[in-house]
XYZ file of C-alpha atoms in Angstrom:
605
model
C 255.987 78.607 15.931
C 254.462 75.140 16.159
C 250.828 74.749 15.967
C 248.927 74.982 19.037
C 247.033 71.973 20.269
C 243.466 72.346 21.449
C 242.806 74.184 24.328
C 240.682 70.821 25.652
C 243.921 68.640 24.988
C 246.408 71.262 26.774
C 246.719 70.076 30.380
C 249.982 68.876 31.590
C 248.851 65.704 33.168
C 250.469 62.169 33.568
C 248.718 59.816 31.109
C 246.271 57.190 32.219
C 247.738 54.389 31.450
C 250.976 54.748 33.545
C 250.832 51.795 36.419
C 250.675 52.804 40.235
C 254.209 53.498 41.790
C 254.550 53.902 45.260
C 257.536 55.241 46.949
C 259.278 56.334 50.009
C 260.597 60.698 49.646
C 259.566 63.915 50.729
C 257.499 66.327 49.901
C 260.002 68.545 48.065
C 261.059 65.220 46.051
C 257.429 64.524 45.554
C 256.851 68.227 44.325
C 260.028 68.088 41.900
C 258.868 64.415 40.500
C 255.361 66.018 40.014
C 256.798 68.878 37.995
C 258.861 66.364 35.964
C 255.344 64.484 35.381
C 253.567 66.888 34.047
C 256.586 67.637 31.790
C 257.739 70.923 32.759
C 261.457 71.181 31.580
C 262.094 75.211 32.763
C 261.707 76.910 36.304
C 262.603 80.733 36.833
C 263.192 81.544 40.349
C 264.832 81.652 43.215
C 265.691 80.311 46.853
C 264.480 81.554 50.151
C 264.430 79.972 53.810
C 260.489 78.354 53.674
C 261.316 76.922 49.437
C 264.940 76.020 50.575
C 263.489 72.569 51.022
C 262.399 72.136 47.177
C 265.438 73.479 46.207
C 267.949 70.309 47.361
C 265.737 67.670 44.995
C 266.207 70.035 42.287
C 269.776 69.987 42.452
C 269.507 66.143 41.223
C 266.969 66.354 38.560
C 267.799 65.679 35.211
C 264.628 67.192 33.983
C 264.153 70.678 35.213
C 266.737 73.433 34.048
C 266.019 75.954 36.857
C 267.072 79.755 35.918
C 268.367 81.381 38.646
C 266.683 84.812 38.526
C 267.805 87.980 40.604
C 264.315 89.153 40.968
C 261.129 87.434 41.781
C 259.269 89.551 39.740
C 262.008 88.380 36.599
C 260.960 84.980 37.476
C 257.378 85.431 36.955
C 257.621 87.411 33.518
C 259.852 84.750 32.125
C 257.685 82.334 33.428
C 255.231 84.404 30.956
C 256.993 84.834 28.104
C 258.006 81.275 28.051
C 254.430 80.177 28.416
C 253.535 82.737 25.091
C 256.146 81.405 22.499
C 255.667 77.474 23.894
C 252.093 77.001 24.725
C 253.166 75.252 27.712
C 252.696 76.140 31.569
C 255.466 79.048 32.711
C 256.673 78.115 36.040
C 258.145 80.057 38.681
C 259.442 79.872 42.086
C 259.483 81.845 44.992
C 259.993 81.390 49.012
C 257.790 82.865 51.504
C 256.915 86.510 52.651
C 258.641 88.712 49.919
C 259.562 86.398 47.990
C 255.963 85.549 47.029
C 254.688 89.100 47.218
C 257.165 90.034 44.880
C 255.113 87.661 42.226
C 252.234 89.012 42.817
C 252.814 91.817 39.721
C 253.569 89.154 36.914
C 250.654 86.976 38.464
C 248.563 89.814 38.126
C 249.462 90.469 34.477
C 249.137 87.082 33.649
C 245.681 87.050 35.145
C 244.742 90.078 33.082
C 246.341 88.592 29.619
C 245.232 84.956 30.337
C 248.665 83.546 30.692
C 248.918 80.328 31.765
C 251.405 80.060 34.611
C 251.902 78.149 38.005
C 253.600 80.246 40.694
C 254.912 77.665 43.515
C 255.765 79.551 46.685
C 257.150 78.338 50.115
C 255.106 79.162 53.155
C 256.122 79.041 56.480
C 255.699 75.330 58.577
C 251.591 74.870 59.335
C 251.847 75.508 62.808
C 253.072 78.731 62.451
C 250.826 80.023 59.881
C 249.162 83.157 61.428
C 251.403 83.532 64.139
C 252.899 86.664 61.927
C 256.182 84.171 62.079
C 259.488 84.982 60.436
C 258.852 85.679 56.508
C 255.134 84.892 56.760
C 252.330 86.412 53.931
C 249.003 85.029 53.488
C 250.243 85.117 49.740
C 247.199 83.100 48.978
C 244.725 85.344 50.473
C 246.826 88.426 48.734
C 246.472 86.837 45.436
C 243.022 85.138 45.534
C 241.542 88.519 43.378
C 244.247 87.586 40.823
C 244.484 83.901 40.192
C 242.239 81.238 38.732
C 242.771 79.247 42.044
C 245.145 79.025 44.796
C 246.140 76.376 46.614
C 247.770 76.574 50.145
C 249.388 73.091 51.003
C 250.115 71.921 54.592
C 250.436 67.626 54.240
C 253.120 65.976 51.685
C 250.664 63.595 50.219
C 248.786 66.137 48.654
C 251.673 67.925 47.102
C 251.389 66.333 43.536
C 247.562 65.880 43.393
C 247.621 69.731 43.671
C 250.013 69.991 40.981
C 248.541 68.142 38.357
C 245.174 70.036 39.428
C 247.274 73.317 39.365
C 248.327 73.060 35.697
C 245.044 71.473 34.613
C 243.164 74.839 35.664
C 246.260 77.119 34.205
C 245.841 75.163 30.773
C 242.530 74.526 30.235
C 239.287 76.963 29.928
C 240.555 80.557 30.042
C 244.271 80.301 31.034
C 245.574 81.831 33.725
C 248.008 81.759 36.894
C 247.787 79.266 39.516
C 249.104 79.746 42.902
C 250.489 77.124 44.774
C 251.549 77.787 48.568
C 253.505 75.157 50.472
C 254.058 74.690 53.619
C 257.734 74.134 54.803
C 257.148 71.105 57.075
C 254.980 69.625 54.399
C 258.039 69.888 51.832
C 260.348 68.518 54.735
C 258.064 65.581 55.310
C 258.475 61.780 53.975
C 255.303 60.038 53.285
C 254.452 57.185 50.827
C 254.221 59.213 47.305
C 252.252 57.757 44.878
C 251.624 57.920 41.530
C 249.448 58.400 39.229
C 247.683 60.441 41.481
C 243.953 61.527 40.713
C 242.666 65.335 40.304
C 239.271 66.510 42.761
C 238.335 69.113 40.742
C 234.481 68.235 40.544
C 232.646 72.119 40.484
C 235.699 72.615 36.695
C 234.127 72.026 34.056
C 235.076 74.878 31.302
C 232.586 75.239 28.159
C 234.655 74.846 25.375
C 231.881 73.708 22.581
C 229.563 76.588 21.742
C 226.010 75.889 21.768
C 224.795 75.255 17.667
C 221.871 77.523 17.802
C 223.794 80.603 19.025
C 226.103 80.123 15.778
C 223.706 79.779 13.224
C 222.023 83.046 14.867
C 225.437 84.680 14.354
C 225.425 83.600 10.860
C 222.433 84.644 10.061
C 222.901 88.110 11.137
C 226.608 88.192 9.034
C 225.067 87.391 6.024
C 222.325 90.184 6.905
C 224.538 92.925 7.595
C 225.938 95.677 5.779
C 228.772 97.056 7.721
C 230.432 93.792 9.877
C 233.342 93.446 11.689
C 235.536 90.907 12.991
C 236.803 92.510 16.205
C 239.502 89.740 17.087
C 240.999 89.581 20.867
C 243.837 87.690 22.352
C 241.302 84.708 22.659
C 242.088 83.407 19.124
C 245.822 83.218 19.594
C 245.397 81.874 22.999
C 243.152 79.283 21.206
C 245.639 78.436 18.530
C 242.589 79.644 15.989
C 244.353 81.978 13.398
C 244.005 79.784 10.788
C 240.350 79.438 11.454
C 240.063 83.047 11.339
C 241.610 83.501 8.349
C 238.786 80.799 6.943
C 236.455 82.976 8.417
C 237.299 86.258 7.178
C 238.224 85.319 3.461
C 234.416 83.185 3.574
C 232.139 86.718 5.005
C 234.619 89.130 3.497
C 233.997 91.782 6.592
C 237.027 93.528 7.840
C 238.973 92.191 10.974
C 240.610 94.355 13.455
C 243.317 92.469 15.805
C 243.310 94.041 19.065
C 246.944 94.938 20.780
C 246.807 91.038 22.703
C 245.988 89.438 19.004
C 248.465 91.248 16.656
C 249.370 88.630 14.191
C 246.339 86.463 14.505
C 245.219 87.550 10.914
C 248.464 88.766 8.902
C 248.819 92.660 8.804
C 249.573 92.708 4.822
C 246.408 90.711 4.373
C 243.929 93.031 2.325
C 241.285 92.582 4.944
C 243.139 93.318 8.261
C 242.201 97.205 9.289
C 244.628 97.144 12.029
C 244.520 97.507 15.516
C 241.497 99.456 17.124
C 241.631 101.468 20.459
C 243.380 104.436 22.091
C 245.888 104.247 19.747
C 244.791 102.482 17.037
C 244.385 103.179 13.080
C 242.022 105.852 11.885
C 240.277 102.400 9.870
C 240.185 100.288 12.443
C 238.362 102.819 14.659
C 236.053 103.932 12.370
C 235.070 100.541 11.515
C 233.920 99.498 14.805
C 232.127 103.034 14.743
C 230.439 102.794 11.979
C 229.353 98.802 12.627
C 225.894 97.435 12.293
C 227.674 94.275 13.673
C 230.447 93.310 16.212
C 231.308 89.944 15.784
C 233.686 89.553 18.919
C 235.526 86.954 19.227
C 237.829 86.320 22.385
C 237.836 90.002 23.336
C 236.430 91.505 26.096
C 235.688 95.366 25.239
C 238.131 96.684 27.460
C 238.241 100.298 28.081
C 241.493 100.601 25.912
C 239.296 99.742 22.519
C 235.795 100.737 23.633
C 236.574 104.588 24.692
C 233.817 106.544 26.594
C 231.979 102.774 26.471
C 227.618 104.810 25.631
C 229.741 105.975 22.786
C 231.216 102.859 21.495
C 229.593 101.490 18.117
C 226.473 102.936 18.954
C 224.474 101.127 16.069
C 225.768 97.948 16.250
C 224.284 94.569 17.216
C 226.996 92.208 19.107
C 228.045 88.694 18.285
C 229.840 87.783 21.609
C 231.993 84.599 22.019
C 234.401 83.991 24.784
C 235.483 81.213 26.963
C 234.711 83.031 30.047
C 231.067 83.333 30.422
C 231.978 86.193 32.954
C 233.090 88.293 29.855
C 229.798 87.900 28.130
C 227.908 91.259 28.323
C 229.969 92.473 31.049
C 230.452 95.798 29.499
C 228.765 95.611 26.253
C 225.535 94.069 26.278
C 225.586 90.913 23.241
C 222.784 90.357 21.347
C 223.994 86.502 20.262
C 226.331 85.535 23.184
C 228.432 82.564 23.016
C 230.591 80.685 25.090
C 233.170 78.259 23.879
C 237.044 77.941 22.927
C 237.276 80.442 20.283
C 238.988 77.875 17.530
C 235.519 75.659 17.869
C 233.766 78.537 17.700
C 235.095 79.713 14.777
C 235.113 76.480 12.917
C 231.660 76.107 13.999
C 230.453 79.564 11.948
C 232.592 78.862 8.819
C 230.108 75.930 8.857
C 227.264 77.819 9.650
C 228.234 80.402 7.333
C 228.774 78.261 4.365
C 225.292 77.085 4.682
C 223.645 80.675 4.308
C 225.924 80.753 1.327
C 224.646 77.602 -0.181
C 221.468 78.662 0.570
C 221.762 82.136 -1.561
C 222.455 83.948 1.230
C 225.240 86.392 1.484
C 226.190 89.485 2.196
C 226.677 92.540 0.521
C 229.819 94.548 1.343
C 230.663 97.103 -1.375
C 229.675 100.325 0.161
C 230.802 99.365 3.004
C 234.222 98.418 1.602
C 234.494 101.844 -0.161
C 234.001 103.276 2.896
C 236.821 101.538 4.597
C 239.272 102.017 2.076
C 238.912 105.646 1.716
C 239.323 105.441 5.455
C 242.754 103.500 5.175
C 244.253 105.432 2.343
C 243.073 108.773 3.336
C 244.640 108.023 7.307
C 247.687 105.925 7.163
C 249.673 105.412 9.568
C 252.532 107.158 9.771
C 254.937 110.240 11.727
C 256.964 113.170 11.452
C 260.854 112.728 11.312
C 262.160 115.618 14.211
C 262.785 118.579 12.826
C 266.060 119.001 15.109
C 267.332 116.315 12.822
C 267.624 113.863 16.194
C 266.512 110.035 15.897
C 262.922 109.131 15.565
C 261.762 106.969 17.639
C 259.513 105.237 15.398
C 262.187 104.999 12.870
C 264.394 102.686 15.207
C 261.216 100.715 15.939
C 260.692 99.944 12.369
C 263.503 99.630 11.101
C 264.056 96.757 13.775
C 260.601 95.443 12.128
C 261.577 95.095 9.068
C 265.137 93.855 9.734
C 264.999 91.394 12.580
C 262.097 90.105 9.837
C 258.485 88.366 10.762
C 260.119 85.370 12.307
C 261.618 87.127 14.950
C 260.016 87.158 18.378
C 259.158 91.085 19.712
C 258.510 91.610 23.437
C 257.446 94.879 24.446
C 257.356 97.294 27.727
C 254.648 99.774 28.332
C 253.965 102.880 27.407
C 255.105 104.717 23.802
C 257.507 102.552 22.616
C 254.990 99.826 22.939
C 252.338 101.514 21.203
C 254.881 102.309 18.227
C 256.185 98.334 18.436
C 252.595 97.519 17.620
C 252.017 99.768 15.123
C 255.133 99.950 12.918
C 256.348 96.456 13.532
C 254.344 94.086 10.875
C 252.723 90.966 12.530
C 252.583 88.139 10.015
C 252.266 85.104 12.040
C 250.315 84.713 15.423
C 252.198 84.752 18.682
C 255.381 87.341 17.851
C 254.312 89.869 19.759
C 254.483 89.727 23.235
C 253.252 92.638 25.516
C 251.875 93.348 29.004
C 248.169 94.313 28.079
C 245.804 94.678 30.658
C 247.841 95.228 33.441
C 250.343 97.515 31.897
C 253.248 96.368 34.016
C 256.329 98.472 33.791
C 259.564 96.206 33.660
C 257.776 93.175 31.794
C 260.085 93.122 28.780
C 263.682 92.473 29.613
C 262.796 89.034 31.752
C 259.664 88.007 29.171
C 261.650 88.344 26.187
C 263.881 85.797 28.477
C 261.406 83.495 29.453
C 260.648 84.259 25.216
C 264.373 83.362 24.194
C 264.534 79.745 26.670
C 261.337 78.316 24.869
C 262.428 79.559 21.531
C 266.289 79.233 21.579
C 265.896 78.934 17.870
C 264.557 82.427 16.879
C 265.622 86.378 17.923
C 263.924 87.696 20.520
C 263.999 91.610 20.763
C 262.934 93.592 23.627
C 261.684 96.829 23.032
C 261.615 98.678 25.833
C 261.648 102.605 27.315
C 264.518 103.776 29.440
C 261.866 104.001 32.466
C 260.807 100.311 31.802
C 264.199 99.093 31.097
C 265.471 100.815 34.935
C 262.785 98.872 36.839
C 264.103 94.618 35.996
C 267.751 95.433 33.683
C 268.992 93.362 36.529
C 268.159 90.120 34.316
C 270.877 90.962 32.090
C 272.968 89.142 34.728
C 270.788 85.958 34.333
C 270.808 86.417 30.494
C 274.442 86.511 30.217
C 275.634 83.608 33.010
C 272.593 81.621 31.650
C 273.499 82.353 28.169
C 270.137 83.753 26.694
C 270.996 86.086 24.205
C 268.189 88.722 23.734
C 268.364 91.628 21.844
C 267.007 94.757 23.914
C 266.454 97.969 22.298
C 265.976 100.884 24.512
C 263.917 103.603 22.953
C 265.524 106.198 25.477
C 264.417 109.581 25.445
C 265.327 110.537 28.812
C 261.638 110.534 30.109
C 258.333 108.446 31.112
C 257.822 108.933 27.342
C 253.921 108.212 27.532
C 253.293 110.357 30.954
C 255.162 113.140 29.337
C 253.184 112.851 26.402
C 250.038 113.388 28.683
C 251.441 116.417 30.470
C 252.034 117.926 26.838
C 248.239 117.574 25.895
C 246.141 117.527 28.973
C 248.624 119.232 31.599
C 249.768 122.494 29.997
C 253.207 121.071 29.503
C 253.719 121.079 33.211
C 256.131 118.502 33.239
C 256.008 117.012 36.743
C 258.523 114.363 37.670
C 258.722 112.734 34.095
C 262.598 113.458 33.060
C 264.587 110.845 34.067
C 267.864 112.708 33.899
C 268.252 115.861 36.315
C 269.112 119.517 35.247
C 272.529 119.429 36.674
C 273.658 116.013 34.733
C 272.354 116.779 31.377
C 275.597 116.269 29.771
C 276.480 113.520 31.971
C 274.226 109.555 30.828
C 273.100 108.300 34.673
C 272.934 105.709 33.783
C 275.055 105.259 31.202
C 273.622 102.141 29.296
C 276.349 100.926 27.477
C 278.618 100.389 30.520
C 275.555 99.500 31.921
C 275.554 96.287 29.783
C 279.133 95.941 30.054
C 279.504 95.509 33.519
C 276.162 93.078 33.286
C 278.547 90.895 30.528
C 276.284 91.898 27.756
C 277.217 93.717 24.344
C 276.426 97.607 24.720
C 275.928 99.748 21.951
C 274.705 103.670 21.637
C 272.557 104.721 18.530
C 271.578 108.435 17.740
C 271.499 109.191 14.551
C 269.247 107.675 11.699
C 272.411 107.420 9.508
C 273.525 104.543 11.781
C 270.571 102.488 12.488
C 270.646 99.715 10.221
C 274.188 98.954 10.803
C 273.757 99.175 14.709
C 270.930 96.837 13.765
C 272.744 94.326 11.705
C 276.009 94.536 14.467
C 273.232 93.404 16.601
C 272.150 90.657 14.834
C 274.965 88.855 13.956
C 276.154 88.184 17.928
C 274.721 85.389 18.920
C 276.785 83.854 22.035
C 275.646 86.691 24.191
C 272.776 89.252 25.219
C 273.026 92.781 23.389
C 271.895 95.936 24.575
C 271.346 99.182 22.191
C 270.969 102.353 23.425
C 268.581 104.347 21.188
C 268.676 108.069 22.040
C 266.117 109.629 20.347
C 263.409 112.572 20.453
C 261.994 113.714 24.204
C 258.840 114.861 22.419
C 257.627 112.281 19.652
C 254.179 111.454 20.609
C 251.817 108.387 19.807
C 249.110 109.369 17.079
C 246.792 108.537 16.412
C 244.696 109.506 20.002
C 241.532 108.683 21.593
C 241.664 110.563 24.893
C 241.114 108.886 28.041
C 237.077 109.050 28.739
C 236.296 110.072 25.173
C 234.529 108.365 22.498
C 236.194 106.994 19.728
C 234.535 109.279 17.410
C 236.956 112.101 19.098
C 239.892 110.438 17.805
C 242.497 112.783 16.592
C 244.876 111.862 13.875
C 247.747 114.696 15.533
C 247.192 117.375 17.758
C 243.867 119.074 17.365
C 243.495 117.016 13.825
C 240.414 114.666 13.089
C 239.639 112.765 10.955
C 236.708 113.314 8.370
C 234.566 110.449 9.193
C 232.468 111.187 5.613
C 235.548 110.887 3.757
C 234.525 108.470 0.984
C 230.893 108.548 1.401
């Protein structure tokens, strides 16, 4: 993956020294020649009544490659996923009333995982707005809660002003998803479009440089400690900052943990990287942030996820907070050293900082603290049982595909266990190769994001690990895969159930397994559906796996078809569970390593 460019320097907008043009078209062909401006080259979407409009100039650009979609929520996941592997604005397009409120679950998770993406919706003409007309939503009002901004447009000559300010606030500051809502009269409208056109954005001005007096503070108290961390969030990746924090880490020598939106920001085999923390995170990296005198957060927000029971969460810590988003800053954990600014200046500002307590004799001293965490990591590896039924192991198949789709392959997962297990036994050596739906959690988000994935990395394999549940609720963008020719590689871990709902029935519900199988006591024998012909009739490659014997070669059949999508069908155990656990509403010192097993937090004292 290319190295991103500053955060500061992101913004799709027209350069200023491009002379005044002035020309006679509509508002559709001014929002189309806006879009081509700003240099977007991909929309997902598709056409409704109140976008119809925008649709005819897009039959006659050259620039755009618009990916006709069969779902609006497909649209808006790609439009994710292709934002994640290019650093670029994900675009996607939707017409009024359902159309738009079926975006309004990928906006949402792109809210939550800072995504930058512009959703461009059709509305119906002004003078019906609010007249509960034909296909009307007040899809701005829905989605205000979930976007950066929204924009609802009535008059053409405002059309690509609102652009360019649209992907300015996506890009820049704390990335996110845009809303823009346009009128269909205002899209039918000529007018005198003009260009260059100037952004009236006068209350946006994000923080990006941190303030020099916070960071020698933070310094100070690294080179004080005894037991630091580097607790890492998706904030470094979505500042392009790895390498930074790599600096960083190998200059203090405290551990890192890589929360499950950084995997990959500091390499999993290097000696310093304890893993992910959290519900389901490693024994080390749990009892690191336990057992902290200092947090040194960096682009993470202590979400409930990592923090557990959040009076319990490293109780004798001190907290270094950075983030771009001054709203983040001891919202749930109060920070003794707050500081806002882009992540990558932040960093390179403390490798500064902390070279000078160096020079100055000043360092810290990490041995015990080091024994500790080793004992930790060798005593509680990760690792699971094989079924003793002799049926396929979920985590097997998972990494297995790890190990031989390789570290430059792209890995998008659903939610629930097989995402969990895709960022544990998957190895993360570069930043950006995992792709996941984080905060929000969304069900469905793999097949069309590991599209979006595949169009802005045509170059590299893109595997979607997904759940049979997931997989049900958006396998209709197989179609667009295979007429579009995107050939992702989707691995359903399919155990016949909501894997992780059964899982909580089986430890908190007495095993009272209440609508979680996905296959019905009177078909047991009989696949519905049957995903094979599943992918067959969608013109993708099927294939059925359920025996560990035949996983690498399923794997490697896989792998070498490249002029179409495949689809593997992974039947494996109903009742592998995720370990280790922290339960819901716990503290992390609960965590159990299996079923009523913990861990011996003096292990190595």
């Amino acid at each position: 993956m290319a190295p991103r460019t500053p955060r500061s320097q992101r913004a799709q907008t027209p350069p200023r020294n491009w002379n005044m043009t002035t020309e006679q078209m509509t508002g559709a062909q001014a929002l189309v020649r806006a879009l081509e401006n700003v240099g977007v080259d991909t929309v997902f979407g598709i056409p409704g009544g109140a976008i119809l409009p925008a649709y005819d100039p897009i039959f006659d650009s050259e620039k755009l490659r618009h990916i006709l979609v069969r779902h609006e929520q497909g649209a808006g996941h790609a439009a994710q996923g292709y934002a994640m592997v290019t650093g670029k604005v994900g675009v996607c397009m939707a017409t009024s009333g359902p159309g738009a409120t079926n975006l309004v679950t990928p906006i949402s998770d792109a809210y939550m995982d800072s995504v930058p993406m512009v959703a461009i919706t059709g509305q119906v003409a002004s003078k019906a707005i609010g007249t509960d007309a034909f296909q009307e939503a007040d899809i701005a009002g829905i989605t205000m809660p979930i976007t950066k901004h929204n924009f609802l447009v009535t008059k053409p000559e405002d059309i690509a002003r609102t652009i360019v300010e649209a992907f300015h606030i996506a890009a820049t500051g704390r990335p996110g998803p845009v809303l823009v809502d346009i009128a269909k009269d205002a899209l039918q409208t000529t007018f005198d479009f003009e260009w260059p056109v100037t952004m009236q954005l006068p209350g946006y001005r994000p923080v990006t440089r941190p303030h020099s007096k916070q960071v020698r503070e933070a310094a100070r108290l690294i080179v004080e400690s005894r037991r630091p961390v580097l607790y890492v969030g998706g904030g470094v990746l979505k500042a392009g900052a790895s390498a930074e924090l790599k600096v960083l880490a190998e200059l203090t020598g405290a551990p890192v943990v890589t929360t499950l939106m950084a995997k990959g920001a500091l390499p999993d085999s290097h000696p310093q990287h304890m893993g992910m923390p959290g519900m389901h995170g490693s024994v080390g990296a749990v009892g690191a942030l336990q057992k902290a005198d200092l947090l040194v957060t960096l682009g993470a927000r202590f979400d409930d996820r990592v923090t557990g029971k959040l009076d319990g969460f490293a109780p004798n810590a001190k907290v270094v907070h950075a983030d771009i988003d001054p709203a983040e800053i001891s919202k749930n954990r109060h920070a003794d050293v707050p500081i806002v600014g882009d992540a990558r200046e932040v960093i390179a500002d403390l490798i500064v900082a902390v070279q000078a307590e160096h020079d100055a004799g000043r360092t810290g001293d990490y041995e015990a603290w080091w024994r500790q965490l080793n004992a930790w990591r060798e005593t509680y590896p990760l690792g699971y049982d094989q079924p003793a039924d002799g049926s396929l192991s979920p985590q097997y198949v998972i990494q297995r595909i790890g190990e031989l789709a390789g570290p430059d392959a792209y890995y998008v997962a659903g939610v629930g266990q097989h995402q969990m297990w895709a960022a544990q036994f998957i190895k993360y050596e570069r930043p950006g190769a995992f792709l996941n739906s984080g905060g929000a959690g969304t069900m469905g988000y793999a097949v069309p994001a590991a599209m979006g994935a595949k169009v802005g990395a045509p170059g590299t394999q893109v595997w979607a690990i997904d759940g049979d549940g997931c997989f049900q609720m958006t396998n209709q963008e197989l179609a667009t895969c295979a007429i579009e020719g995107i050939p992702v590689k989707i691995a359903v871990i399919n155990n016949g159930n909501l894997g992780m709902v059964r899982q909580w029935q089986t430890l908190f519900y007495n095993e009272r397994y209440s609508n979680t199988d996905l296959q019905s006591k009177e078909t047991t024998t009989v696949r519905i559906p049957d995903f094979v012909k599943l992918a067959e009739a969608y013109g993708c490659v099927g294939l059925r796996c359920d025996s560990a014997e035949d996983v690498d070669a399923v794997i490697a059949k896989a792998m070498e078809i490249d002029d179409a999508p495949v689809v593997i069908d992974f039947v494996v155990h109903q009742d592998a569970m995720v370990w280790p656990m922290v339960a819901a509403g716990t503290a992390n010192d609960d965590i159990k390593i299996a079923r009523d097993m913990a861990p011996d937090w003096e292990n190595g004292d």
